[in-house]
mmCIF file of C-alpha atoms in Angstrom:
data_model
loop_
_atom_site.group_PDB
_atom_site.id
_atom_site.type_symbol
_atom_site.label_atom_id
_atom_site.label_comp_id
_atom_site.label_asym_id
_atom_site.label_seq_id
_atom_site.Cartn_x
_atom_site.Cartn_y
_atom_site.Cartn_z
ATOM 1 C CA MET A 1 -0.089 16.584 9.323
ATOM 2 C CA ALA A 2 0.235 15.411 5.713
ATOM 3 C CA ASN A 3 1.170 11.936 6.929
ATOM 4 C CA ARG A 4 -1.957 11.716 9.116
ATOM 5 C CA ARG A 5 -4.106 12.726 6.157
ATOM 6 C CA THR A 6 -2.491 10.039 3.989
ATOM 7 C CA LEU A 7 -3.118 7.362 6.609
ATOM 8 C CA TRP A 8 -6.703 8.552 7.016
ATOM 9 C CA TYR A 9 -7.190 8.236 3.239
ATOM 10 C CA CYS A 10 -5.664 4.740 3.302
ATOM 11 C CA GLU A 11 -7.910 3.625 6.153
ATOM 12 C CA ALA A 12 -11.057 5.007 4.536
ATOM 13 C CA ILE A 13 -10.218 3.368 1.226
ATOM 14 C CA THR A 14 -9.490 -0.030 2.763
ATOM 15 C CA TRP A 15 -12.969 0.113 4.301
ATOM 16 C CA ASP A 16 -14.411 0.842 0.806
ATOM 17 C CA VAL A 17 -15.410 4.350 1.881
ATOM 18 C CA CYS A 18 -14.699 7.393 -0.288
ATOM 19 C CA PRO A 19 -12.782 9.948 1.798
ATOM 20 C CA HIS A 20 -14.604 12.752 -0.052
ATOM 21 C CA CYS A 21 -18.281 11.763 0.204
ATOM 22 C CA ALA A 22 -18.491 8.412 2.089
ATOM 23 C CA GLY A 23 -19.671 6.625 -1.065
ATOM 24 C CA HIS A 24 -18.409 3.231 -2.229
ATOM 25 C CA PHE A 25 -15.942 2.418 -5.006
ATOM 26 C CA ASP A 26 -16.325 0.592 -8.300
ATOM 27 C CA GLU A 27 -14.142 -2.478 -8.751
ATOM 28 C CA ALA A 28 -10.482 -1.490 -8.631
ATOM 29 C CA THR A 29 -8.275 -1.544 -11.699
ATOM 30 C CA ILE A 30 -4.737 -2.825 -11.282
ATOM 31 C CA ASP A 31 -1.901 -1.355 -13.345
ATOM 32 C CA THR A 32 1.868 -1.483 -13.409
ATOM 33 C CA VAL A 33 3.867 1.728 -13.807
ATOM 34 C CA SER A 34 7.566 2.446 -14.090
ATOM 35 C CA VAL A 35 9.169 3.844 -10.944
ATOM 36 C CA SER A 36 11.335 6.053 -13.166
ATOM 37 C CA ASP A 37 8.148 7.871 -14.264
ATOM 38 C CA TYR A 38 7.419 8.729 -10.615
ATOM 39 C CA PRO A 39 10.749 9.532 -8.884
ATOM 40 C CA TRP A 40 9.127 10.039 -5.485
ATOM 41 C CA PHE A 41 8.320 6.292 -5.340
ATOM 42 C CA ALA A 42 12.040 5.523 -5.321
ATOM 43 C CA ALA A 43 12.454 8.175 -2.621
ATOM 44 C CA ILE A 44 9.997 6.374 -0.335
ATOM 45 C CA GLY A 45 11.725 3.010 -0.408
ATOM 46 C CA CYS A 46 10.573 1.173 -3.564
ATOM 47 C CA GLU A 47 13.068 -1.629 -4.266
ATOM 48 C CA SER A 48 11.955 -2.516 -7.798
ATOM 49 C CA SER A 49 11.777 -0.816 -11.188
ATOM 50 C CA THR A 50 8.015 -1.271 -11.501
ATOM 51 C CA LEU A 51 5.183 -0.409 -9.178
ATOM 52 C CA VAL A 52 1.689 -1.871 -8.941
ATOM 53 C CA THR A 53 -1.066 0.692 -8.461
ATOM 54 C CA PHE A 54 -4.813 0.472 -7.881
ATOM 55 C CA GLY A 55 -7.235 2.788 -9.622
ATOM 56 C CA LEU A 56 -10.439 3.556 -7.751
ATOM 57 C CA ARG A 57 -13.560 5.528 -8.711
ATOM 58 C CA CYS A 58 -16.319 6.513 -6.304
ATOM 59 C CA GLN A 59 -19.822 5.428 -7.349
ATOM 60 C CA ARG A 60 -21.402 8.439 -5.627
ATOM 61 C CA CYS A 61 -19.247 11.515 -6.322
ATOM 62 C CA GLY A 62 -17.139 10.176 -9.201
ATOM 63 C CA VAL A 63 -13.776 11.129 -7.698
ATOM 64 C CA SER A 64 -11.064 8.840 -8.998
ATOM 65 C CA PHE A 65 -7.474 8.381 -8.039
ATOM 66 C CA ARG A 66 -4.614 5.932 -8.241
ATOM 67 C CA MET A 67 -2.568 4.764 -5.288
ATOM 68 C CA PRO A 68 0.359 2.370 -4.831
ATOM 69 C CA ALA A 69 -0.668 -1.120 -3.745
ATOM 70 C CA PHE A 70 1.596 -0.924 -0.713
ATOM 71 C CA TYR A 71 -0.481 1.983 0.659
ATOM 72 C CA TYR A 72 -3.468 -0.341 0.630
ATOM 73 C CA VAL A 73 -1.865 -2.784 3.096
ATOM 74 C CA LEU A 74 -0.490 -0.219 5.567
ATOM 75 C CA THR A 75 -3.524 -0.331 7.836
ATOM 76 C CA ARG A 76 -4.032 -4.112 7.712
ATOM 77 C CA PRO A 77 -3.494 -5.945 11.035
ATOM 78 C CA PRO A 78 -0.504 -8.034 9.810
ATOM 79 C CA THR A 79 1.286 -4.852 8.716
ATOM 80 C CA ILE A 80 0.561 -2.970 11.928
ATOM 81 C CA ALA A 81 1.840 -5.948 13.953
ATOM 82 C CA PHE A 82 4.941 -6.228 11.736
ATOM 83 C CA PHE A 83 5.821 -2.563 12.244
ATOM 84 C CA HIS A 84 5.035 -2.778 15.973
ATOM 85 C CA ASP A 85 7.368 -5.759 16.401
ATOM 86 C CA HIS A 86 10.123 -3.595 14.908
ATOM 87 C CA ASP A 87 9.329 -0.613 17.175
ATOM 88 C CA ILE A 88 7.745 1.421 14.365
ATOM 89 C CA ASP A 89 4.417 3.120 15.042
ATOM 90 C CA TYR A 90 2.494 2.848 11.764
ATOM 91 C CA ARG A 91 0.806 6.173 12.543
ATOM 92 C CA SER A 92 4.186 7.880 12.213
ATOM 93 C CA LEU A 93 5.225 6.327 8.891
ATOM 94 C CA GLU A 94 7.097 8.588 6.531
ATOM 95 C CA LEU A 95 4.731 8.088 3.586
ATOM 96 C CA GLU A 96 5.376 11.264 1.641
ATOM 97 C CA TYR A 97 9.079 11.687 2.278
ATOM 98 C CA GLY A 98 10.467 8.181 2.534
ATOM 99 C CA SER A 99 12.002 6.129 5.262
ATOM 100 C CA TYR A 100 15.322 4.505 5.898
ATOM 101 C CA SER A 101 13.803 2.084 8.416
ATOM 102 C CA TRP A 102 11.783 -0.019 5.946
ATOM 103 C CA THR A 103 11.493 -0.752 2.221
ATOM 104 C CA TRP A 104 8.782 -2.222 0.012
ATOM 105 C CA GLU A 105 8.082 -3.702 -3.392
ATOM 106 C CA THR A 106 5.069 -4.916 -5.352
ATOM 107 C CA ILE A 107 4.944 -7.641 -7.980
ATOM 108 C CA PRO A 108 2.215 -7.725 -10.635
ATOM 109 C CA ARG A 109 0.241 -10.934 -11.131
ATOM 110 C CA GLU A 110 -2.874 -11.617 -13.146
ATOM 111 C CA ASP A 111 -4.936 -12.612 -10.122
ATOM 112 C CA GLY A 112 -3.776 -9.926 -7.685
ATOM 113 C CA VAL A 113 -0.604 -8.521 -6.199
ATOM 114 C CA PRO A 114 1.810 -9.487 -3.443
ATOM 115 C CA VAL A 115 3.120 -6.547 -1.431
ATOM 116 C CA ARG A 116 6.448 -7.085 0.317
ATOM 117 C CA LEU A 117 7.611 -4.977 3.243
ATOM 118 C CA VAL A 118 11.153 -5.385 4.578
ATOM 119 C CA ILE A 119 12.569 -4.245 7.908
ATOM 120 C CA ASP A 120 16.087 -5.272 8.871
ATOM 121 C CA ASP A 121 16.285 -8.976 8.017
ATOM 122 C CA GLU A 122 12.556 -9.756 8.109
ATOM 123 C CA LEU A 123 10.052 -9.830 5.249
ATOM 124 C CA LEU A 124 6.266 -9.497 5.409
ATOM 125 C CA GLU A 125 4.420 -10.511 2.250
ATOM 126 C CA ILE A 126 0.716 -9.734 1.978
ATOM 127 C CA GLU A 127 -1.066 -11.045 -1.087
ATOM 128 C CA LEU A 128 -4.099 -9.084 -2.256
ATOM 129 C CA ASP A 129 -6.614 -10.496 -4.709
ATOM 130 C CA ARG A 130 -8.166 -8.444 -7.525
ATOM 131 C CA THR A 131 -10.899 -7.205 -5.166
ATOM 132 C CA LEU A 132 -8.199 -5.878 -2.782
ATOM 133 C CA GLU A 133 -9.001 -8.436 -0.090
ATOM 134 C CA THR A 134 -6.136 -10.060 1.780
ATOM 135 C CA ARG A 135 -5.685 -13.524 0.308
ATOM 136 C CA SER A 136 -2.749 -14.507 2.509
ATOM 137 C CA TYR A 137 0.193 -13.157 4.445
ATOM 138 C CA ARG A 138 3.437 -14.528 5.825
ATOM 139 C CA ARG A 139 6.487 -13.337 7.712
ATOM 140 C CA THR A 140 9.890 -14.816 6.959
ATOM 141 C CA ALA A 141 13.577 -14.067 7.234
ATOM 142 C CA ARG A 142 14.784 -12.017 4.274
ATOM 143 C CA GLU A 143 16.680 -14.081 1.728
#
């Protein structure tokens, strides 16, 4: 049940809809945090020492929260197709408790953030711009 709620939040947010009041968000802020400050990020497959997060604040109700950038791409079509091609139903992702079937990392850049998802020997990289729109994506063999 908690996983379904997390995916519902992710989907609502990617549509620029507040999951609390259906309002819209102010422009996102992008920050980098240390994974060591948030041990559960390492537990859910983060492969780097830093993590890119987005901060969002609802214009209507004022609720604000911060979420990892990789959550933002989970409901994007390239990600759903990537998981599907590896026999993983994105609706059953182990978001709160981690997964041994896939890993992820985010890399901070001034103009946005690439999110990398890895399954077996394949890599999906989705690049988000500062407005959280998908700038590009590509699938390649993992180096």
